[in-house]
mmCIF file of C-alpha atoms in Angstrom:
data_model
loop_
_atom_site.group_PDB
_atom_site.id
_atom_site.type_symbol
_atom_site.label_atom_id
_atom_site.label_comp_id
_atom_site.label_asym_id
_atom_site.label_seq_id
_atom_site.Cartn_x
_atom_site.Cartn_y
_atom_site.Cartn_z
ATOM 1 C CA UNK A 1 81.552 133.315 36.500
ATOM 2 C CA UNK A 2 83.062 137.004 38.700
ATOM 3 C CA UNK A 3 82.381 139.337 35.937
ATOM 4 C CA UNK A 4 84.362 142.323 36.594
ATOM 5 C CA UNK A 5 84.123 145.979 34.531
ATOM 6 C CA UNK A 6 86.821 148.446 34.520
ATOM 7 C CA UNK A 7 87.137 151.962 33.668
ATOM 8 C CA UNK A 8 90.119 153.762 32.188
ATOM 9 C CA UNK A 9 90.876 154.936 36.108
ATOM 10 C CA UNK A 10 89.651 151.861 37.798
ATOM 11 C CA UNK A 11 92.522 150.016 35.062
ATOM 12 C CA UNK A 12 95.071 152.059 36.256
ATOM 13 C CA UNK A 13 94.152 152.255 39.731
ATOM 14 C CA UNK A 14 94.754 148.286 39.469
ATOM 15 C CA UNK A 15 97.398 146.530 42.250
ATOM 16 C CA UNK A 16 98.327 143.602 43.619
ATOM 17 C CA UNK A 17 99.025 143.402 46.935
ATOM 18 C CA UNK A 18 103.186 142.671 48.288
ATOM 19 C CA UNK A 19 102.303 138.990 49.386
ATOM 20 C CA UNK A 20 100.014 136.606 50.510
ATOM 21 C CA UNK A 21 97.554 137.652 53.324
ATOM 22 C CA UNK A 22 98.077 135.727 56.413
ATOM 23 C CA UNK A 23 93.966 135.501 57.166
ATOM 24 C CA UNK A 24 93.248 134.996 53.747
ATOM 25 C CA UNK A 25 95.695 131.939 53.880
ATOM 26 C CA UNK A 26 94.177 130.899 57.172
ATOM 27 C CA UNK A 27 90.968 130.754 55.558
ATOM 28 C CA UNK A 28 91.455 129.100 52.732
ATOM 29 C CA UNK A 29 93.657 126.236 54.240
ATOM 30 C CA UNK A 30 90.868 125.490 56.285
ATOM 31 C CA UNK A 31 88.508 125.247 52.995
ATOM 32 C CA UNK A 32 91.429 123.089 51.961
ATOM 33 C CA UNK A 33 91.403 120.861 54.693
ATOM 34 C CA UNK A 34 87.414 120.021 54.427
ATOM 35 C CA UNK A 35 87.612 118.744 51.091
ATOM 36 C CA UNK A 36 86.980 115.421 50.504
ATOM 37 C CA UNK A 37 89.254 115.624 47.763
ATOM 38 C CA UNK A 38 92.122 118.259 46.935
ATOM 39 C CA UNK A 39 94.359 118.419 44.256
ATOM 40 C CA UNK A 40 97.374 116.469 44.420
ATOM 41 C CA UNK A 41 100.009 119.073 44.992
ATOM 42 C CA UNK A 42 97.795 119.432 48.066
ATOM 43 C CA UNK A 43 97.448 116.115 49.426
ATOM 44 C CA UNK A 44 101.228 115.472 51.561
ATOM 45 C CA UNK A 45 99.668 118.811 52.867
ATOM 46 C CA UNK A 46 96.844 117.861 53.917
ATOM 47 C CA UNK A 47 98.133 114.455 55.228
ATOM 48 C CA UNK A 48 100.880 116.275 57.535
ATOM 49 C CA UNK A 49 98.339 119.245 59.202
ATOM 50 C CA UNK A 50 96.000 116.893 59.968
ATOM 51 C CA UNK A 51 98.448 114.818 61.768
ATOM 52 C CA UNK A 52 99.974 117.311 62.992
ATOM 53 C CA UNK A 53 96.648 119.019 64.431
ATOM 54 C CA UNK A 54 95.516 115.831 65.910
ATOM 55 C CA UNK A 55 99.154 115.421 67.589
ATOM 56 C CA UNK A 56 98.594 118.985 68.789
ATOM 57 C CA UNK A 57 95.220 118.272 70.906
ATOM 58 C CA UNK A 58 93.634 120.870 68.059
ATOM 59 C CA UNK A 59 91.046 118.642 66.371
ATOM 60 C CA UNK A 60 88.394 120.087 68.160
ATOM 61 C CA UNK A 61 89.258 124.064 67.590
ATOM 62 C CA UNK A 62 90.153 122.775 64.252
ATOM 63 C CA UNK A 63 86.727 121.804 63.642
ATOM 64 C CA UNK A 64 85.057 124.646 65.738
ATOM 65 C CA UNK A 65 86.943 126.852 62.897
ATOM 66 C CA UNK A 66 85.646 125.143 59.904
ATOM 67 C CA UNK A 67 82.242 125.538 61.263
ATOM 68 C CA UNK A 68 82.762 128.950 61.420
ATOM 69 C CA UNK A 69 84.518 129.352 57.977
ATOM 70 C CA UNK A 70 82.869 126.549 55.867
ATOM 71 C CA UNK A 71 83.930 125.367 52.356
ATOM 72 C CA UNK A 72 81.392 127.298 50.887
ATOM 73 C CA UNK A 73 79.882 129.823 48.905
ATOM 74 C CA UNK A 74 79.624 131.764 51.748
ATOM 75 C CA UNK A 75 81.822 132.285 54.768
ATOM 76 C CA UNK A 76 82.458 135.605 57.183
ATOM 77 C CA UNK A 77 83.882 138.343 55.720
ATOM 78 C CA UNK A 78 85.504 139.469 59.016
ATOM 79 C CA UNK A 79 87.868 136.308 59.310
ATOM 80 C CA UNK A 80 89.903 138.024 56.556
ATOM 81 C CA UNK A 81 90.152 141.882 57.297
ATOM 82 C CA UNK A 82 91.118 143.850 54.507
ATOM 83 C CA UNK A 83 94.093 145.253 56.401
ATOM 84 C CA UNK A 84 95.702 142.078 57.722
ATOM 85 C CA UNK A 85 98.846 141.939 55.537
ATOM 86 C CA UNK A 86 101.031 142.983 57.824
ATOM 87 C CA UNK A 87 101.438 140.192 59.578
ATOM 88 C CA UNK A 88 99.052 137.416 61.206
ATOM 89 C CA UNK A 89 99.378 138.962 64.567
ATOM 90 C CA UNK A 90 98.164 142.602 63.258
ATOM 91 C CA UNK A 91 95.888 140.834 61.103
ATOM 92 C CA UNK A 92 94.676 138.729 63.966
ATOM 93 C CA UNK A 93 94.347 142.178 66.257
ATOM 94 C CA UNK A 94 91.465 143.562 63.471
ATOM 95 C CA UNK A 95 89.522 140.186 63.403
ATOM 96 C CA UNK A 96 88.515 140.398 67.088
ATOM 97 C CA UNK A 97 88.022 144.390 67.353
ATOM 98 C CA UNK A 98 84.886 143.968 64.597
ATOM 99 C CA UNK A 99 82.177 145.486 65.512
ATOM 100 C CA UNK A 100 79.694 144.036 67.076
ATOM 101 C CA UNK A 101 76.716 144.695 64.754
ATOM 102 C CA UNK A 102 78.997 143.807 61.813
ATOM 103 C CA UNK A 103 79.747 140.000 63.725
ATOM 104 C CA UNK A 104 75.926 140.267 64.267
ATOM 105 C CA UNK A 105 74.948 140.363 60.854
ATOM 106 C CA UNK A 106 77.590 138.012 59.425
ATOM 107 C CA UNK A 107 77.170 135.526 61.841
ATOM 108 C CA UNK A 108 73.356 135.704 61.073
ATOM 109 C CA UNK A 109 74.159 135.159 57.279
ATOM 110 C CA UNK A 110 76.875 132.277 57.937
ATOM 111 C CA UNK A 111 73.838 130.181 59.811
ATOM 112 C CA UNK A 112 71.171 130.642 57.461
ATOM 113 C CA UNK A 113 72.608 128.846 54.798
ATOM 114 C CA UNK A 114 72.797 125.187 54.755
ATOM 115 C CA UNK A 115 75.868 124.618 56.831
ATOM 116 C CA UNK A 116 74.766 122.506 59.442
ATOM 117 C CA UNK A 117 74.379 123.462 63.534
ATOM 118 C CA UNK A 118 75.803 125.856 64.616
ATOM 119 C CA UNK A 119 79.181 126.097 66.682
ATOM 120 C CA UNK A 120 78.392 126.195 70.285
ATOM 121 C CA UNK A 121 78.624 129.703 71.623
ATOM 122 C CA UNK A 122 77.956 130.741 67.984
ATOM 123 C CA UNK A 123 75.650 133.369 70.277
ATOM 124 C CA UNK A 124 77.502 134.626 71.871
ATOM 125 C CA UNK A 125 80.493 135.277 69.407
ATOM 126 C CA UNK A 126 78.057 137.333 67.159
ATOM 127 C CA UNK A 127 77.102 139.307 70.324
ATOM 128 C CA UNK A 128 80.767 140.226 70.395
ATOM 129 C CA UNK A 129 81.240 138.599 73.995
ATOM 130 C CA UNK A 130 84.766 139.136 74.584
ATOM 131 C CA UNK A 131 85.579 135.323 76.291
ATOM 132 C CA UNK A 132 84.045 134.051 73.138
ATOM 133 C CA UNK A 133 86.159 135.890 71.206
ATOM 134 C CA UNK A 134 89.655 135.435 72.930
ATOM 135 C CA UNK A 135 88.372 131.604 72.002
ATOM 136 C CA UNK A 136 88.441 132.710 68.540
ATOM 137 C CA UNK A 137 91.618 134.313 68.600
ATOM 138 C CA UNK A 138 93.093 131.154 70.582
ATOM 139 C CA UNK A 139 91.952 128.701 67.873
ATOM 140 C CA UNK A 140 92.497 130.809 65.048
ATOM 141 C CA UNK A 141 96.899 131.747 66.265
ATOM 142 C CA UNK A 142 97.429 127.452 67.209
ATOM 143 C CA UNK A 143 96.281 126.387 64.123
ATOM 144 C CA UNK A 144 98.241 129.044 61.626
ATOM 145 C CA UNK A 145 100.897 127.688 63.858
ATOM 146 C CA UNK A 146 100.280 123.976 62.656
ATOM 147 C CA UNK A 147 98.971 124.801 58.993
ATOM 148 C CA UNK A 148 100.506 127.808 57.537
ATOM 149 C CA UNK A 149 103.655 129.372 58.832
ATOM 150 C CA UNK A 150 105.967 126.252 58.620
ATOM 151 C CA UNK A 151 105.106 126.700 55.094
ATOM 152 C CA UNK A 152 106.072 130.146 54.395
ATOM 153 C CA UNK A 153 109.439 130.099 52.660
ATOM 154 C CA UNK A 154 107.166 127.873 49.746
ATOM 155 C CA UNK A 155 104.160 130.357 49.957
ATOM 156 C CA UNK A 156 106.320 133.367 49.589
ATOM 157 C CA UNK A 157 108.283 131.783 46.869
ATOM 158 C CA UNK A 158 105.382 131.277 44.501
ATOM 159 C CA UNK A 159 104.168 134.713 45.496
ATOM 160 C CA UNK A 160 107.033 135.956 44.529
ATOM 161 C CA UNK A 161 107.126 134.018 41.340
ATOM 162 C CA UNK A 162 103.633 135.265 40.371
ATOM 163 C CA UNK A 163 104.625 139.094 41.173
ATOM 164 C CA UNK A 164 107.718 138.837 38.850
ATOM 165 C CA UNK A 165 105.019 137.314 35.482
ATOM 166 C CA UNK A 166 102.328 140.547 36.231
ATOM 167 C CA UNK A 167 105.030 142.883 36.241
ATOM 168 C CA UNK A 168 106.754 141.505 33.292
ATOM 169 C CA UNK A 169 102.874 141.289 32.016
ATOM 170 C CA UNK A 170 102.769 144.909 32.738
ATOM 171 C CA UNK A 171 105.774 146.363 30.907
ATOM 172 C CA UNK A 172 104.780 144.281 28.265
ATOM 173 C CA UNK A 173 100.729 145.037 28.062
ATOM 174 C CA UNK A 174 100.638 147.664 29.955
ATOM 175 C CA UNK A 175 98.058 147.773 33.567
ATOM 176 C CA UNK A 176 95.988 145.496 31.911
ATOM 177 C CA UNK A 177 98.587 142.549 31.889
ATOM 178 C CA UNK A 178 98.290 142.476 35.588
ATOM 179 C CA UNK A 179 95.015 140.260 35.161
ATOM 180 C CA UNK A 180 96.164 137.914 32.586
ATOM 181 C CA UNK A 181 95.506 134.447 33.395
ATOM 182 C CA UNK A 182 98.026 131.762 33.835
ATOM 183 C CA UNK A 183 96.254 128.384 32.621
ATOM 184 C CA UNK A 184 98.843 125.808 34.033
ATOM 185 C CA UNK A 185 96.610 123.314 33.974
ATOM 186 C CA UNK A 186 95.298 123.768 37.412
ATOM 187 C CA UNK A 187 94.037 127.211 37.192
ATOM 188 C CA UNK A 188 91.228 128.222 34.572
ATOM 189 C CA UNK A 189 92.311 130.798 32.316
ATOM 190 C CA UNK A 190 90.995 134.471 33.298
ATOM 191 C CA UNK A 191 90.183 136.299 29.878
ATOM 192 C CA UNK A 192 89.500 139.879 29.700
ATOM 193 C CA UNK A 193 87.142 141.192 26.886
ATOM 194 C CA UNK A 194 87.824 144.787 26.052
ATOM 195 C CA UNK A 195 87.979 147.175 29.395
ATOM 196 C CA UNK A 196 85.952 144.004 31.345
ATOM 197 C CA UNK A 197 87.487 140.865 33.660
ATOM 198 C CA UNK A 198 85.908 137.461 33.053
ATOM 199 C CA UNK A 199 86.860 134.820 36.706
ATOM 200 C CA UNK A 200 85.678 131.584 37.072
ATOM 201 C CA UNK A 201 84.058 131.688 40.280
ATOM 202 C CA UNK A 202 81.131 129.485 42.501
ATOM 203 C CA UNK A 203 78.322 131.019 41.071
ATOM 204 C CA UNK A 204 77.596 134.170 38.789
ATOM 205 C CA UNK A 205 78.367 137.630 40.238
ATOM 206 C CA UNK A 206 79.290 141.302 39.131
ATOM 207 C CA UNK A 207 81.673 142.757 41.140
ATOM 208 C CA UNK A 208 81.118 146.512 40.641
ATOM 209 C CA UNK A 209 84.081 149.016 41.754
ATOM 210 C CA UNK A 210 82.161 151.876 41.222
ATOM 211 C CA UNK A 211 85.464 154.359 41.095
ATOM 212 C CA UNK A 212 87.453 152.360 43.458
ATOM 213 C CA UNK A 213 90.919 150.516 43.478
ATOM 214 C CA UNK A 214 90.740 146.487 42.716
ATOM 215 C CA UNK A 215 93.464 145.088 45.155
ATOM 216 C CA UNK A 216 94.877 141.621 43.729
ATOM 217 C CA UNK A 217 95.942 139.235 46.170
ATOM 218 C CA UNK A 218 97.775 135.934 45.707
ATOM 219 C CA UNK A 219 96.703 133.053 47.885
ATOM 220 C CA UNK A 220 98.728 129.579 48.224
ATOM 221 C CA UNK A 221 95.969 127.718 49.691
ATOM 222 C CA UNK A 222 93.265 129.245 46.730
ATOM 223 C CA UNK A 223 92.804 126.286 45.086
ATOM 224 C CA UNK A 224 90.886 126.817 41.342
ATOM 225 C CA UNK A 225 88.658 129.674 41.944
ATOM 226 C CA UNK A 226 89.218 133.298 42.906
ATOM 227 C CA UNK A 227 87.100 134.512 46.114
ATOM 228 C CA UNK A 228 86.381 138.595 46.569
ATOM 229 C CA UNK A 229 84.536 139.549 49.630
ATOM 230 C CA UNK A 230 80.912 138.749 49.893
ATOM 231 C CA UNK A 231 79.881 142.143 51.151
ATOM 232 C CA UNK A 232 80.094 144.560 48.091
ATOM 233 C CA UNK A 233 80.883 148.012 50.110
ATOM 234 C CA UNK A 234 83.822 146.556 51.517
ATOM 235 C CA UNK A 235 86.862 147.784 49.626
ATOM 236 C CA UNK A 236 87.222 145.314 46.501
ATOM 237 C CA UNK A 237 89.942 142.317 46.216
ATOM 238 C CA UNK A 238 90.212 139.688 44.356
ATOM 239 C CA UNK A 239 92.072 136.915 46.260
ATOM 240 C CA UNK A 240 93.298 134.180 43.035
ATOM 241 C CA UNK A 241 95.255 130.958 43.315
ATOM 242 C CA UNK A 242 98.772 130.355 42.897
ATOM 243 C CA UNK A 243 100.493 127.697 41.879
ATOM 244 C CA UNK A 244 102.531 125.068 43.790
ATOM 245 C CA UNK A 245 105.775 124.155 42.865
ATOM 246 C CA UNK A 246 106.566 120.518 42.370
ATOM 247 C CA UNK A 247 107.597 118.985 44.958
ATOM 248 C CA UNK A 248 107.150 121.914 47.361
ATOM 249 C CA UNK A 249 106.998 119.990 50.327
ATOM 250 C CA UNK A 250 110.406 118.619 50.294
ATOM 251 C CA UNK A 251 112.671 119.694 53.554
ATOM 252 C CA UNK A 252 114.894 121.384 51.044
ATOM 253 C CA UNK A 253 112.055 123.780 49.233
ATOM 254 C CA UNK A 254 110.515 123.970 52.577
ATOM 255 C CA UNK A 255 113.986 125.339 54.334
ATOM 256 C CA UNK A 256 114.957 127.804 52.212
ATOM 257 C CA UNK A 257 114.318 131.837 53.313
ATOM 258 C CA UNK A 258 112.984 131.819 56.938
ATOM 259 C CA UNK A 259 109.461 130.619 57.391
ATOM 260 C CA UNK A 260 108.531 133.820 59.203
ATOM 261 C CA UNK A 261 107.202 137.127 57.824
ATOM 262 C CA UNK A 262 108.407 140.786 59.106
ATOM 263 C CA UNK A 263 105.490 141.406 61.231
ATOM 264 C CA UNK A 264 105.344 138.078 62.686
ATOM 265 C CA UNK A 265 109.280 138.218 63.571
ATOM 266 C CA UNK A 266 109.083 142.036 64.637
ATOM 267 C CA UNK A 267 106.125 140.303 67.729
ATOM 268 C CA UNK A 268 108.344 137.595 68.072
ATOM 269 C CA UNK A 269 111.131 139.803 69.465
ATOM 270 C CA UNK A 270 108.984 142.406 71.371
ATOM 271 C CA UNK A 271 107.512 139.431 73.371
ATOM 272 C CA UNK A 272 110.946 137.956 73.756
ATOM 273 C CA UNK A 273 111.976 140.798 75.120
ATOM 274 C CA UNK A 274 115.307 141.128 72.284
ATOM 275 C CA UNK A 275 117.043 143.583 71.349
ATOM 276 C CA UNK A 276 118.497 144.846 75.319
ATOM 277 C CA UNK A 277 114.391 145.498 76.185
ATOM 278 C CA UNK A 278 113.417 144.338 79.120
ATOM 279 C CA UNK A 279 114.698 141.480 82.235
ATOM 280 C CA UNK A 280 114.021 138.356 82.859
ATOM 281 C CA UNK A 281 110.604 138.221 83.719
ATOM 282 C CA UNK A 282 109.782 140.134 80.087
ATOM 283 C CA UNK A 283 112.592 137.255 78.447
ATOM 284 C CA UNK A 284 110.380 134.581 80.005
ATOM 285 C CA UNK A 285 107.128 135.383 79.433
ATOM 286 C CA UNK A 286 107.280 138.530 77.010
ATOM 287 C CA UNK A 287 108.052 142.441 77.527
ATOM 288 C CA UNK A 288 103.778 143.421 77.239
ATOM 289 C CA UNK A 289 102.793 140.239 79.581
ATOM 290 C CA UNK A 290 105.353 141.647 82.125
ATOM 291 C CA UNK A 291 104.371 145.069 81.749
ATOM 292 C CA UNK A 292 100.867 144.288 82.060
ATOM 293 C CA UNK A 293 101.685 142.109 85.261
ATOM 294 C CA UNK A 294 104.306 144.786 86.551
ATOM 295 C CA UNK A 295 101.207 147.656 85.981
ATOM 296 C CA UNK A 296 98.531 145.526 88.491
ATOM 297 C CA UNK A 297 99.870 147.113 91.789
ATOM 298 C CA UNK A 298 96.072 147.528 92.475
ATOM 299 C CA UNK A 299 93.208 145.524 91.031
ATOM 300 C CA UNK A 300 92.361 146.397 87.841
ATOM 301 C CA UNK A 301 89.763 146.094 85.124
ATOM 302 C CA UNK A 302 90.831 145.022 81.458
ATOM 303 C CA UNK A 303 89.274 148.550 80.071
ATOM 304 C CA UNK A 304 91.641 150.156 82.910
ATOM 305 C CA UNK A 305 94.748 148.120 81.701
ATOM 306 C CA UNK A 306 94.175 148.759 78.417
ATOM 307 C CA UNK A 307 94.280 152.508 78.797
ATOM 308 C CA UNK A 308 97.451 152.255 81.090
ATOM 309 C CA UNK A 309 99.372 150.468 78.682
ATOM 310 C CA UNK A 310 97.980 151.950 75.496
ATOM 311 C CA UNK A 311 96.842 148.333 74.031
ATOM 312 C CA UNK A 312 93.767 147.649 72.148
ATOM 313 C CA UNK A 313 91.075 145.881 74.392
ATOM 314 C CA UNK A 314 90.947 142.389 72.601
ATOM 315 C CA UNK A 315 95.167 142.684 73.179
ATOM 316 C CA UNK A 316 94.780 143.253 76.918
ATOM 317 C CA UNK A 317 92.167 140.988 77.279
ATOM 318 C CA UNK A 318 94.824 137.713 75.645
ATOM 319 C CA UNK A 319 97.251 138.968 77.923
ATOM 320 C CA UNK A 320 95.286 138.675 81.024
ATOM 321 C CA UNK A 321 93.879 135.199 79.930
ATOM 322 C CA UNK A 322 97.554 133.868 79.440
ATOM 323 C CA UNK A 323 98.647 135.184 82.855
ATOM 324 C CA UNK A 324 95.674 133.986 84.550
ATOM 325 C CA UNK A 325 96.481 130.529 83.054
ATOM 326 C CA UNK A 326 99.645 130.764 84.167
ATOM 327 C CA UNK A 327 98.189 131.433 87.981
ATOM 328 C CA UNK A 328 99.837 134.938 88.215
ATOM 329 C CA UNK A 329 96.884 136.473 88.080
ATOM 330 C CA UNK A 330 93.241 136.323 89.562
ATOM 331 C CA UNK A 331 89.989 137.303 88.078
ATOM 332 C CA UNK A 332 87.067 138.013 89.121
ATOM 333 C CA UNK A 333 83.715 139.603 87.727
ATOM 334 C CA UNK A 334 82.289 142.822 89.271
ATOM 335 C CA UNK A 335 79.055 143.689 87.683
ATOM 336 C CA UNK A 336 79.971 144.230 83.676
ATOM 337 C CA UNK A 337 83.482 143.983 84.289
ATOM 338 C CA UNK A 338 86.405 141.810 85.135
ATOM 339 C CA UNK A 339 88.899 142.623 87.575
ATOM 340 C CA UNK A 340 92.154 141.459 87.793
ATOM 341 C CA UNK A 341 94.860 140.711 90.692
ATOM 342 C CA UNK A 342 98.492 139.348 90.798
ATOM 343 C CA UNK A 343 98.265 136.072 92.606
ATOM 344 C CA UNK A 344 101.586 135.578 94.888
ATOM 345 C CA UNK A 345 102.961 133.266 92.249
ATOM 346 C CA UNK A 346 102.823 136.600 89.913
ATOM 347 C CA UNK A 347 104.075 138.468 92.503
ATOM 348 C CA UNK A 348 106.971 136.099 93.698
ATOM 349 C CA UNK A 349 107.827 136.064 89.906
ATOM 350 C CA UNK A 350 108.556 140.026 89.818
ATOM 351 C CA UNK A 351 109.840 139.893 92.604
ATOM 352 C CA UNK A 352 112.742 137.377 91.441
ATOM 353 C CA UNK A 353 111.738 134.719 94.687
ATOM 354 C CA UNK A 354 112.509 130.546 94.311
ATOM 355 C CA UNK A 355 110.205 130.383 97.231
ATOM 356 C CA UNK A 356 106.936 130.297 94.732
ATOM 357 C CA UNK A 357 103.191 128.766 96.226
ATOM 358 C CA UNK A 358 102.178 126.488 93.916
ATOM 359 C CA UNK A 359 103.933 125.527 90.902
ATOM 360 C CA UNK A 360 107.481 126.364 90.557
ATOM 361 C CA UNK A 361 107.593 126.118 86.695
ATOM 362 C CA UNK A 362 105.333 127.966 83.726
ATOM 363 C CA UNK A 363 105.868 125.077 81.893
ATOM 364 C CA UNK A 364 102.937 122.932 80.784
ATOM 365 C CA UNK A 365 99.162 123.724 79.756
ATOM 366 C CA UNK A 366 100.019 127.289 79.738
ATOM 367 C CA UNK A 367 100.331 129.519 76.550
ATOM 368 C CA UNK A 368 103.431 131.844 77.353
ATOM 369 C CA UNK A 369 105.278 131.312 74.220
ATOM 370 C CA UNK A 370 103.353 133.155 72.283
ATOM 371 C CA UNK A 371 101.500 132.500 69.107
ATOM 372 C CA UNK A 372 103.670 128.811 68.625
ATOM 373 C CA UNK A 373 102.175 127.190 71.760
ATOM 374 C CA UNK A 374 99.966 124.453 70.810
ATOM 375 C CA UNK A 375 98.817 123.647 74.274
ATOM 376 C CA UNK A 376 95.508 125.310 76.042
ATOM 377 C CA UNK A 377 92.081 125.272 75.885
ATOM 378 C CA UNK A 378 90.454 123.746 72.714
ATOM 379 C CA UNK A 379 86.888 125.458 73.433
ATOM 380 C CA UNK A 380 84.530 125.887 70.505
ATOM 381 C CA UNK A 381 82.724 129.257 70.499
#
């Protein structure tokens, strides 16, 4: 049981947050997936990602990710950043700029619990190695692909369902009727005795606020139980289930509103290059990708392109993987570093030449669509 005491402030201080949270749903699907047995609203679900992982080539960084976010009473806190609900890309950016000391420590915690081996490269991920990590990343943008953006329009509905009851609870109750419970049969009743919050939850816990602001935060794929951070000085949420609709997974409930969120759309176009932005080469293989390509008239380190193009290091260090995928660029280490080169394939493709060395398409095993591409390495950190 999450016992959870409010003062007069800390009541009114209560919110819930706009919408799901992209990590938190990433998460939690993958909880989802490694049950043995989920509830039936859950199961076509289940049934069609795992297919649809399998079909993908993902198995493996599917299972590399549930090692490193187990169904269990304990799992990273850093997979779900407390500022990733603007969109899975922004939320994505935050996961693999956490410090190192803080991967340190929550890697240490993850693995001495009874979860079985660790991941390979587990190591090196929790001494913030930054190949390790663009792994992560990888794994982590294929599968929300597969498991939770073609589902979306459903998600957001039932969000949007559950906002409409707390406010309505609100007007009614005042801030208080923001944590009434909705027993549907699925979901055990919250109950609140006087100023204090009563949860079911994996084991018993106290979640004090201590003065600050309890952010609420629906969840598709929280199935039963809320979840709250594991680390108590992070800033508090409470991440609690919502409730499927029946039949949810029809094509009709499934098509309605577009299965893409703001943030997600608003990368979508920057890397398409839309809106008049940027030629060809930024239409094929997106505006920053060509900028960063366009910017290597020297070789250059990923610190150095970073600073040229004003993008965080983990951002500059996708891109370059991508392109040097894609053979238009080189790398190679110097000391600490890694420095980077167009190949003549990169610079045959600025230049606009047919007469290309090597292959004269960027189709295949290459990842230049962006976060949809399924294809790539599968490594396991």
């Amino acid at each position: 049981m999450l016992r959870i005491e409010f003062s007069g402030e800390e009541l009114s201080r209560l919110r819930t947050a706009d919408g799901p949270d992209p990590l938190w749903e990433t998460a939690l699907s993958l909880h989802l997936l490694q049950r043995r047995q989920v509830p039936l609203a859950y199961e076509g679900w289940k049934r069609e990602v795992t297919t649809a992982l399998r079909r993908a080539g993902l198995a493996r960084a599917a299972g590399a990710l549930t090692r490193l976010c187990p169904h269990a009473s304990y799992f990273p806190d850093f997979l779900t950043p407390t500022s990733g609900r603007s969109g899975f890309e922004s939320g994505l950016d935050l996961v693999l700029s956490t410090p190192r000391a803080r991967l340190t420590a929550e890697l240490e915690r993850l693995h001495q619990g009874a979860h079985g081996r660790p991941p390979p490269g587990a190591r090196l991920l929790a001494e913030g190695d930054t190949e390790a990590l663009q792994r992560l990343g990888h794994a982590l943008r294929r599968y929300y692909a597969v498991a939770v953006r073609p589902y979306l329009p459903v998600i957001s509905a039932a969000a949007a369902a559950d906002r409409s009851y707390r406010a309505e609870a609100v007007l009614s109750e005042g801030p208080a009727g923001m944590l009434r419970g909705r027993d549907n049969g699925r979901v055990p009743a919250w109950r609140t005795e006087g100023s204090t919050l009563f949860a079911p939850y994996p084991f018993e816990r106290e979640l004090r606020l201590e003065g600050r602001s309890l952010t609420l935060v629906p969840s598709f794929f929280c199935v039963q139980k809320p979840v709250a951070f594991a680390d108590p000085s992070l800033p508090p949420v409470l991440v609690y289930p919502l409730t499927p609709a029946p039949g949810w997974l029809s094509p009709s409930a499934r098509a309605e509103g577009d299965p893409r969120d703001g943030a997600d759309r608003t990368v979508r176009e920057k890397e398409a290059g839309s809106g008049g932005s940027g030629g060809p080469v930024a239409q094929l293989i997106g505006a920053s990708r060509a900028q960063l390509l366009d910017t290597l008239d020297r070789p250059m380190t990923t610190s150095e392109l970073a600073a040229a193009l004003r993008l965080a290091l983990s951002t500059a260090s996708r891109h370059t993987t991508v392109l040097r995928e894609a053979g238009l660029i080189s790398s190679r280490r110097r000391g600490s570093a890694v420095l980077h080169s167009r190949t003549p394939l990169g610079e045959a493709l600025l230049n606009g030449s047919t007469a290309l060395n090597g292959p004269t398409t960027l189709s295949g095993p290459t990842a230049l669509n962006g976060p949809t591409t399924l294809n790539g390495p599968t490594a396991a950190w």
